[in-house]
XYZ file of C-alpha atoms in Angstrom:
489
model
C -10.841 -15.229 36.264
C -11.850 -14.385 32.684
C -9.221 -15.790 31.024
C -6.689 -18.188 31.362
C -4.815 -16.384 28.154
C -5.380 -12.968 26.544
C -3.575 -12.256 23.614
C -3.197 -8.596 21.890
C -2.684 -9.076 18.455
C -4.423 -11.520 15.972
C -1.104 -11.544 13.176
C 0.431 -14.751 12.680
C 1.913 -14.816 16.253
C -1.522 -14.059 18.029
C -3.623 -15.691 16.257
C -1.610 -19.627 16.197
C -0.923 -18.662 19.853
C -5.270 -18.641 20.433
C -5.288 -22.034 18.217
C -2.649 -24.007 20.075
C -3.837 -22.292 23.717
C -7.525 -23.157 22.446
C -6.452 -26.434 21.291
C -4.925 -27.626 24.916
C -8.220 -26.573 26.254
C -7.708 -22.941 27.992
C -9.942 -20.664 27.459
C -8.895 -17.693 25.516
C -9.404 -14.238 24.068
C -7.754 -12.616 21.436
C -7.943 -8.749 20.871
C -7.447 -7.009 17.775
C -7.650 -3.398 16.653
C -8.257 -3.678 13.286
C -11.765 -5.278 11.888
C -9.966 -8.532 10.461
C -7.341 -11.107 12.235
C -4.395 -11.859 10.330
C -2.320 -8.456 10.731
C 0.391 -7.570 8.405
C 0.810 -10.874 6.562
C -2.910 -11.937 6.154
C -3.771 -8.318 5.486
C -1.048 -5.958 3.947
C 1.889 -8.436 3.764
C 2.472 -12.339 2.650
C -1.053 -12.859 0.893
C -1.684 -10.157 -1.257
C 1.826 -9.509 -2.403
C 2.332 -12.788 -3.486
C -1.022 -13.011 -5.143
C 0.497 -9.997 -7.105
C 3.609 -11.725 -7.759
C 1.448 -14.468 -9.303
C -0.080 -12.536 -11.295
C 2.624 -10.716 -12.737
C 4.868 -13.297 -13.393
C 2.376 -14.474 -15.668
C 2.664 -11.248 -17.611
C 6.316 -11.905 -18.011
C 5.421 -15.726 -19.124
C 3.535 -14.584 -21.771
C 6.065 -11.608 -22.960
C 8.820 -14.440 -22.906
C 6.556 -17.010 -24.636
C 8.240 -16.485 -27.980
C 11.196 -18.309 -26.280
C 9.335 -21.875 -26.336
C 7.694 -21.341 -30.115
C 4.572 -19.399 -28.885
C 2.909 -16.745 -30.287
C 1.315 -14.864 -27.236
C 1.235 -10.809 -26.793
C -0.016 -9.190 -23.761
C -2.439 -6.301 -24.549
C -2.838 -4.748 -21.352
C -3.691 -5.101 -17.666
C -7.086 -4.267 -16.178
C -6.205 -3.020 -12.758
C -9.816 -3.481 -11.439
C -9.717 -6.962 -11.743
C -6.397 -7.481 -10.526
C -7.531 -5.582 -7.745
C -10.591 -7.717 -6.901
C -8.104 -10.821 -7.225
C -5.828 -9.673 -4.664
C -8.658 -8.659 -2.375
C -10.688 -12.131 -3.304
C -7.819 -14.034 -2.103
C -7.155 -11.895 1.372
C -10.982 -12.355 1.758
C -10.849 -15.843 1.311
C -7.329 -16.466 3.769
C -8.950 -14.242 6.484
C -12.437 -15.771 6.457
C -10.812 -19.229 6.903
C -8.800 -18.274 9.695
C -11.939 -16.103 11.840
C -13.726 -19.883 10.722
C -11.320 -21.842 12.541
C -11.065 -18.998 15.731
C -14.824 -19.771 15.593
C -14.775 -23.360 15.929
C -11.631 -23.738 18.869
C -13.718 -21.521 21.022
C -11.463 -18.576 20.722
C -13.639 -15.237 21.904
C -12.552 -12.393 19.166
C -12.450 -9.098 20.620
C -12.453 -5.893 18.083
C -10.890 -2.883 20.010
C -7.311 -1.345 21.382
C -5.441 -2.013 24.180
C -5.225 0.864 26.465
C -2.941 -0.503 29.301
C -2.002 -3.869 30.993
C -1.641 -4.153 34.763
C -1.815 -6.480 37.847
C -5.065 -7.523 38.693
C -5.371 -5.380 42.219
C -2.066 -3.271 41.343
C 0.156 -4.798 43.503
C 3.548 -6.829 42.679
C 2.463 -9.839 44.754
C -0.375 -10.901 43.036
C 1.531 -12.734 40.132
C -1.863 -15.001 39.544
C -3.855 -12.089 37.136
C -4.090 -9.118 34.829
C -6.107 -6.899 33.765
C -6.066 -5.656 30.017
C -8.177 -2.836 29.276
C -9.787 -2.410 25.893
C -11.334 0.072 24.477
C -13.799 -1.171 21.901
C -14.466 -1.080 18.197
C -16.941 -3.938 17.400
C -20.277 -2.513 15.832
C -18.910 0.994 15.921
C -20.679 1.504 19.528
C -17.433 2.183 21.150
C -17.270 1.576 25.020
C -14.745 -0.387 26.836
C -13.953 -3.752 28.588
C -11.786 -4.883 31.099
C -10.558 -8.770 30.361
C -8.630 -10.357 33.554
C -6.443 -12.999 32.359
C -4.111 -15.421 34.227
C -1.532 -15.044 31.239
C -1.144 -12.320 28.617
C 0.791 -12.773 25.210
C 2.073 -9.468 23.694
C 1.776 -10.125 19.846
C 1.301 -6.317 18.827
C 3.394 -6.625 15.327
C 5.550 -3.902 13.374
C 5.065 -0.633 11.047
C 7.208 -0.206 8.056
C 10.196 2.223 8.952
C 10.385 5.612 7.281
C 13.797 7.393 6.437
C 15.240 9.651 8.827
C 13.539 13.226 8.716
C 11.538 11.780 5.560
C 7.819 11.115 6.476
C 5.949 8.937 3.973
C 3.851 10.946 1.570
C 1.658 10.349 -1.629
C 4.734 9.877 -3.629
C 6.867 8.493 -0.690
C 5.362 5.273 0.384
C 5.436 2.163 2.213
C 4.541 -1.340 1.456
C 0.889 -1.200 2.649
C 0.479 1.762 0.329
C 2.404 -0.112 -2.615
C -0.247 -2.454 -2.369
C -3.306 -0.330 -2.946
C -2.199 1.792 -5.600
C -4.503 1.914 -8.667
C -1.856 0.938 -11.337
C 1.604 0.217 -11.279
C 3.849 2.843 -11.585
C 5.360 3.636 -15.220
C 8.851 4.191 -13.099
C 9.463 3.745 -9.278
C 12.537 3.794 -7.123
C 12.885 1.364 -4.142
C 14.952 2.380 -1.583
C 16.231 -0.814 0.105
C 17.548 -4.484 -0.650
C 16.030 -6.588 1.515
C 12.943 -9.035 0.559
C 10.506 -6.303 0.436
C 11.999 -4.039 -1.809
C 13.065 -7.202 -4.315
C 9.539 -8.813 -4.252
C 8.016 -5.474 -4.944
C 11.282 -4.771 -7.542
C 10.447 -7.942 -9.113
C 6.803 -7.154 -9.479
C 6.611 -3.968 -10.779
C 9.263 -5.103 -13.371
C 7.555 -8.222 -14.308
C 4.895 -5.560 -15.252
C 6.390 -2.982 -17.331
C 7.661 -0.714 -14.477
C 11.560 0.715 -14.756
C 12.722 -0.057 -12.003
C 15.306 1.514 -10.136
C 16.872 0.279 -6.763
C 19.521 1.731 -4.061
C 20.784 -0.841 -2.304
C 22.974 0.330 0.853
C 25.883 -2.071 0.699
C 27.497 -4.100 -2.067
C 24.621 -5.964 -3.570
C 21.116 -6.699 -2.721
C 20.253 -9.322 0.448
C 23.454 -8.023 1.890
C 22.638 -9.822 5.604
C 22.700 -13.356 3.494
C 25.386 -15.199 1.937
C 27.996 -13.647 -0.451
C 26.720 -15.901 -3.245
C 23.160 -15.607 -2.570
C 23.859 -11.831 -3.169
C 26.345 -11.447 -5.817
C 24.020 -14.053 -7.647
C 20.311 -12.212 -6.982
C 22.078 -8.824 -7.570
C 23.620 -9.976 -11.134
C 20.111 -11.226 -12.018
C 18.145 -8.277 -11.329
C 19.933 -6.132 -13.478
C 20.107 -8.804 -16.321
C 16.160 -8.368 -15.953
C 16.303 -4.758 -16.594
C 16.009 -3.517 -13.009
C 18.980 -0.701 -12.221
C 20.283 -1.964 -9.324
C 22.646 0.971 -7.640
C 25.146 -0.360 -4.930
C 26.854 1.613 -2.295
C 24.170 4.083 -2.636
C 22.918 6.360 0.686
C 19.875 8.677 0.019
C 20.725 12.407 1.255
C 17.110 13.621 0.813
C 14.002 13.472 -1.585
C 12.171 16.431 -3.409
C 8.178 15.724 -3.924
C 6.138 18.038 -5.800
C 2.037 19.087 -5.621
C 1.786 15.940 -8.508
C 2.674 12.745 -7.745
C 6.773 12.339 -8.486
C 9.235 12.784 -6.424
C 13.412 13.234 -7.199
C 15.881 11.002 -4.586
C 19.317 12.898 -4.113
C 22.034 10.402 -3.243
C 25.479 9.536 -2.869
C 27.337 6.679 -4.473
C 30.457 5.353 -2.513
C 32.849 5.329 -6.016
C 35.801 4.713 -3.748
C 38.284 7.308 -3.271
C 35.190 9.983 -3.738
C 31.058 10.171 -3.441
C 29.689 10.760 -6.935
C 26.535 13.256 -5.579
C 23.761 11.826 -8.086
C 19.481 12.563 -8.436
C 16.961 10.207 -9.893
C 13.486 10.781 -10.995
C 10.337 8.373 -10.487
C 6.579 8.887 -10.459
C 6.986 6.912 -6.729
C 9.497 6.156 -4.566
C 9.202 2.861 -2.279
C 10.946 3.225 0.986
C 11.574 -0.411 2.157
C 14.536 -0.217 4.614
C 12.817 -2.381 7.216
C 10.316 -2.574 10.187
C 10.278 -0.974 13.458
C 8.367 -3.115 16.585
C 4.908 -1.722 18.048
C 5.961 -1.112 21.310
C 5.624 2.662 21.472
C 2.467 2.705 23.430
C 2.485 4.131 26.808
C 0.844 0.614 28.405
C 4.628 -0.789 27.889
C 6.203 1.378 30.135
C 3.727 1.350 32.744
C 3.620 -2.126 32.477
C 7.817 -2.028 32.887
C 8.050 -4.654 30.011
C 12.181 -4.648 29.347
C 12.902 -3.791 25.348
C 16.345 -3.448 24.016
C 17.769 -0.211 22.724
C 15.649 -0.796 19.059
C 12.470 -1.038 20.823
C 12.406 -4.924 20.817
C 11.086 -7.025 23.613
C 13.410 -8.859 25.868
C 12.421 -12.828 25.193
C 13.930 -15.848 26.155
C 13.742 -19.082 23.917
C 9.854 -19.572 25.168
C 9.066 -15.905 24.523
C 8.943 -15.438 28.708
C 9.271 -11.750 29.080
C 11.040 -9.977 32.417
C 7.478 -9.799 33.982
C 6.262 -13.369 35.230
C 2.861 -15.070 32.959
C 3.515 -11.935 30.436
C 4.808 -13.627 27.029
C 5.688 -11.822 23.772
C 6.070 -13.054 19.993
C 6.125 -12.206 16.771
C 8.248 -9.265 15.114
C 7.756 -7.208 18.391
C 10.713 -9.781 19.495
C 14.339 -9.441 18.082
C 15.489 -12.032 15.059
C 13.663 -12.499 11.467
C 10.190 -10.859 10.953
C 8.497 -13.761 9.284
C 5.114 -14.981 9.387
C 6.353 -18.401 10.027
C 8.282 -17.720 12.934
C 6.256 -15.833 14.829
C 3.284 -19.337 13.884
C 6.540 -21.440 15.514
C 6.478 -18.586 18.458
C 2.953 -18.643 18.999
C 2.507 -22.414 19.399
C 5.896 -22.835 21.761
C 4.206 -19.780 23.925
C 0.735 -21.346 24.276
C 2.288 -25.159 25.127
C 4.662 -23.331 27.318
C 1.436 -22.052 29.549
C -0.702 -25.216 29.033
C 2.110 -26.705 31.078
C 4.022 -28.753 28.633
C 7.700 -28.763 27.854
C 8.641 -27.323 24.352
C 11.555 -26.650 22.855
C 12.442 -23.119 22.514
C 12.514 -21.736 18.686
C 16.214 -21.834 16.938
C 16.514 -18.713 14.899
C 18.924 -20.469 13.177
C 16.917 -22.939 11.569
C 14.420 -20.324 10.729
C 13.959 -20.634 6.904
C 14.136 -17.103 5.064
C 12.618 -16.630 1.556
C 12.397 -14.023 -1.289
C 9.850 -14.267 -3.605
C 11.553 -12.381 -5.976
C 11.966 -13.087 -9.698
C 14.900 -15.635 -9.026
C 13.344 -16.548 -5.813
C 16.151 -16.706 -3.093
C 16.033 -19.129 -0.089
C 18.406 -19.337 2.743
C 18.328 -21.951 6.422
C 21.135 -21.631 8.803
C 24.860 -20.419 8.355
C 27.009 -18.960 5.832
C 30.211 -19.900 6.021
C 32.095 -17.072 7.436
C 28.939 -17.769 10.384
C 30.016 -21.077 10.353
C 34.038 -20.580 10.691
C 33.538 -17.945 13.707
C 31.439 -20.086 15.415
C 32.855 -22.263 18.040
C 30.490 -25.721 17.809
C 32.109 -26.239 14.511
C 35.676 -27.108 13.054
C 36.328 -27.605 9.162
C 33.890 -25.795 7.895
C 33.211 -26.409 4.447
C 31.909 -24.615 1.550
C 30.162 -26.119 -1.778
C 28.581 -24.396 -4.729
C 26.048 -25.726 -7.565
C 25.454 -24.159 -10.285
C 21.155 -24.262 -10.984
C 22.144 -24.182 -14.797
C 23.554 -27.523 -14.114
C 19.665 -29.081 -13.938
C 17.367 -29.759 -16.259
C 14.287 -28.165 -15.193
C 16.454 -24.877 -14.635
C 17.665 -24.695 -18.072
C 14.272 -25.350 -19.476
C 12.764 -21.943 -18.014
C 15.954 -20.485 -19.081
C 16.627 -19.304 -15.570
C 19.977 -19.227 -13.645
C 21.112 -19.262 -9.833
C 23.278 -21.486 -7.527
C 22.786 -23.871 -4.493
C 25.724 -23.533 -1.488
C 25.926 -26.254 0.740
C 27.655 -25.164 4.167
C 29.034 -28.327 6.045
C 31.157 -28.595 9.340
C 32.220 -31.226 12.237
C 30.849 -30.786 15.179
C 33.784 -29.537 17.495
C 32.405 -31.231 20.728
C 32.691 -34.647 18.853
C 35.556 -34.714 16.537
C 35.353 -37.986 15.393
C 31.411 -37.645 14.054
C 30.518 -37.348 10.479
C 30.363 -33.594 8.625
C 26.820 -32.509 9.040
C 24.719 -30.019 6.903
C 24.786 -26.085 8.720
C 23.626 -23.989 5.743
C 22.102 -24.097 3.055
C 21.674 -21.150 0.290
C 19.854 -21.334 -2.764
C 18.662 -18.460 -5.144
C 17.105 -19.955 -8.435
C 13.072 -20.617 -9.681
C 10.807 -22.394 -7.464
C 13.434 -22.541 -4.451
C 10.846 -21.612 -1.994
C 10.193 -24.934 -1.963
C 13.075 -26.679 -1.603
C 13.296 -24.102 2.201
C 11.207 -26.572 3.955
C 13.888 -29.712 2.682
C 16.915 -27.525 3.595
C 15.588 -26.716 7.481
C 15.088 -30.867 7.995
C 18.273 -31.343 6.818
C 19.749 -27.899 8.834
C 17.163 -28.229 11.803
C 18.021 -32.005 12.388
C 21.805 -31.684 11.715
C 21.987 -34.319 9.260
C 25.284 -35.905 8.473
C 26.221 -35.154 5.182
C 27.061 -38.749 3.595
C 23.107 -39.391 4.850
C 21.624 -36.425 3.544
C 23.184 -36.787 0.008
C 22.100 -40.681 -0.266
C 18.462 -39.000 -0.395
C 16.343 -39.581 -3.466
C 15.393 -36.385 -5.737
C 12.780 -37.106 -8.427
C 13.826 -36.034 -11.754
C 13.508 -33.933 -13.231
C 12.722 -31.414 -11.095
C 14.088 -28.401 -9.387
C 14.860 -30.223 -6.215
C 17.577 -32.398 -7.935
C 19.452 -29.000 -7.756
C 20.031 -29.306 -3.692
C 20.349 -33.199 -4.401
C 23.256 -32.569 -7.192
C 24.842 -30.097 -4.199
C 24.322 -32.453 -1.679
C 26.203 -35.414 -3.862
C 29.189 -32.718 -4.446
C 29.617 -31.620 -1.234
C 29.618 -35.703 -0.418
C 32.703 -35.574 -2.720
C 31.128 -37.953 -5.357
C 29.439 -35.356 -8.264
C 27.139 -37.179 -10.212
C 25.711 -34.215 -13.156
C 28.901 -31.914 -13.245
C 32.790 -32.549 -13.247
């Protein structure tokens, strides 16, 4: 045996899968097509958009500095250097992580897999596989043929074109949002999730008119009905055009770069037919699963009707020692689930006895400009599920705290509480929380302790926030929802 674990695909899932596996002393390898581990997020994804965000929202600090007494102009943006930066910091993330590969003793394998199969080809031998991989290291090409006593499918996703609408110079994804030149003088996103707002709030930080059709009644339209009312009011009060109700009927591109998006606006009792211009359109309508190759169905690895794999709450796939994670496996596409994935996968094969991942207490955030930041339910999620009675629902306002007002920012905080229904007499305990306002990213990690560990309420709101800082926001909605306000009537 080779291997006791081979695992195809070194993005966030693979790669803390070959840490924790390495780390509990099996011997793994860990095969990756393109030249650098990390996938999407290291790569095209997490790192470098957010090291653009950075960037940019310093542009707006200084074109708001008047706003605090200072005199500060900003003359202009030299792309080449923002370029290196974003690069600079990938380089640096990536070169840490193929570091620490290094030193756990994880073999890194540069090539494709071509198919995945039982050892000798017959259904009784449940002990081995053999992954074939055709190689890329060096350029010298060849191929290998790893046998492995487990294998962990961790093969990612590719941004999702429209219908009949292939993406083009002027049509484009995310990874080819992040390598253009300069940023566009006008661009329309098509889509409302976090994609399209990070990128919305980027470009417009920058100068960009922005323009974005948004399917449903607001932006974040999955999240809570505050979250999105209250992101979608503060877009447009930043200058982006936010269009609801909108569905795209087709796009016009030229030889040039520009394209023209035809579509329809639901204005109730008829569709107002309507065309907008942009030098590029951003398609950002979500990602489909890489599990197209061929090697899946010869394999016979069971995927719903969207292509997804079929996982249990240890990522066990229908086929026995075959394990998937990562966004190849229904529920959110984050980084930091599929890192939560990974490690539950790799203790599940070294033998020990995790606990399965709770999409529920998965943490979602936008790092938009507000930032938005969501753990468990909402409260119509709460009232139509049956573990909970008296659901309860209570808003903050972020103007409300001091740190808020200072940056001249706005946003809310919900608090979603409920009773347990299988013990009626317990205390209310914290199910959602819901937060769109600056900095909340950071308050995510607070609201999936208090989510993940179901927290009574009376406890949770007897915690200590330091003031003044953002955080007293979710402490201020944690004291309400306790029914003893402190900052607000």
């Amino acid at each position: 045996m080779d291997y006791d674990v081979v695992i195809v695909g070194a993005g966030p899932g693979g790669y803390s899968a070959a840490l924790r596996a390495a780390e509990l002393g099996l011997k793994v390898a860990l095969v990756e097509r393109d030249e650098r581990p990390g996938g999407t997020c290291l790569n095209r994804g997490c790192i470098p958009t957010k090291a653009l965000i950075t960037a940019a929202r310093s542009v707006e600090t200084g074109r708001h500095a008047s706003r605090y007494g200072i005199d500060m102009s900003v003359n202009g943006i030299d792309f080449g250097a923002l370029r290196d930066y974003r690069r600079g910091t990938v380089h640096t993330v990536v070169e840490g992580l193929s570091g620490l590969l290094r030193f756990r003793g994880v073999e890194m394998i540069h090539g494709e897999v071509r198919g995945v199969a039982r050892a000798n080809g017959g259904e009784d031998d449940a002990a081995a596989y053999a992954v074939d991989v055709a190689l890329r290291s060096g350029g010298e090409g060849g191929s290998r043929t790893l046998l492995a006593r487990h294998v962990v499918v961790a093969t990612g996703s590719r941004p999702r074109p429209l219908p009949g609408i292939p993406f083009s110079q002027s049509v484009i994804n995310s990874d080819a949002a992040l390598e253009l030149n300069e940023f566009p003088n006008d661009v329309i996103i098509i889509g409302s999730g976090a994609i399209a707002l990070e990128f919305a709030s980027l470009w417009n930080a920058a100068g960009s008119h922005v323009t974005l059709l948004a399917r449903k009644n607001g932006v974040l339209s999955n999240w809570d009905r505050r979250t999105s009312a209250t992101m979608t009011r503060e877009l447009k009060r930043r200058g982006i055009d936010v269009v609801t109700k909108a569905s795209v009927t087709g796009i016009d591109t030229g030889v040039n770069l520009g394209a023209a998006v035809h579509y329809r606006v639901d204005a109730g009792r008829t569709d107002e037919e309507r065309t907008a211009a942009a030098q590029i359109v951003l398609v950002a309508i979500g990602r489909d699963p890489n599990t197209d190759a061929p090697w899946f169905d010869s394999l016979g690895l069971a995927r719903d009707d969207s292509g997804y794999v079929r996982v249990d709450g240890l990522g066990r796939t229908n086929l026995a020692d075959i394990w998937a994670v990562g966004d190849i496996t229904g529920g959110y596409q984050l980084a930091h689930r599929a890192f939560e994935q990974g490690i539950v996968v790799a203790e599940a094969i070294a033998g020990l006895d995790p606990e399965p991942v709770r999409e529920e207490t998965i943490p979602r955030v936008v790092f938009s400009s507000p930032e938005a930041a969501a753990v468990g339910l909402t409260r119509t999620q709460a009232q139509a599920d049956d573990r909970y009675d008296d659901v309860t629902e209570t808003i903050y306002p972020m103007m409300g705290n001091a740190r808020t007002l200072m940056t001249g920012e706005n946003g809310s905080v919900t608090v979603i509480g409920a009773v347990p229904a299988d013990e009626p007499e317990s205390r209310r305990v914290i199910v959602g929380v819901h937060m769109v306002g600056p900095e909340v990213n950071e308050l995510a990690g607070e609201a999936e302790q208090l989510v993940g560990n179901a927290v009574p309420l009376s406890r949770a709101a007897r915690l200590i926030h330091p003031h003044p800082t953002f955080g007293e926001a979710l402490g201020e909605a944690l004291l309400k929802a306790d029914g003893r306000p402190l900052h607000m009537r």
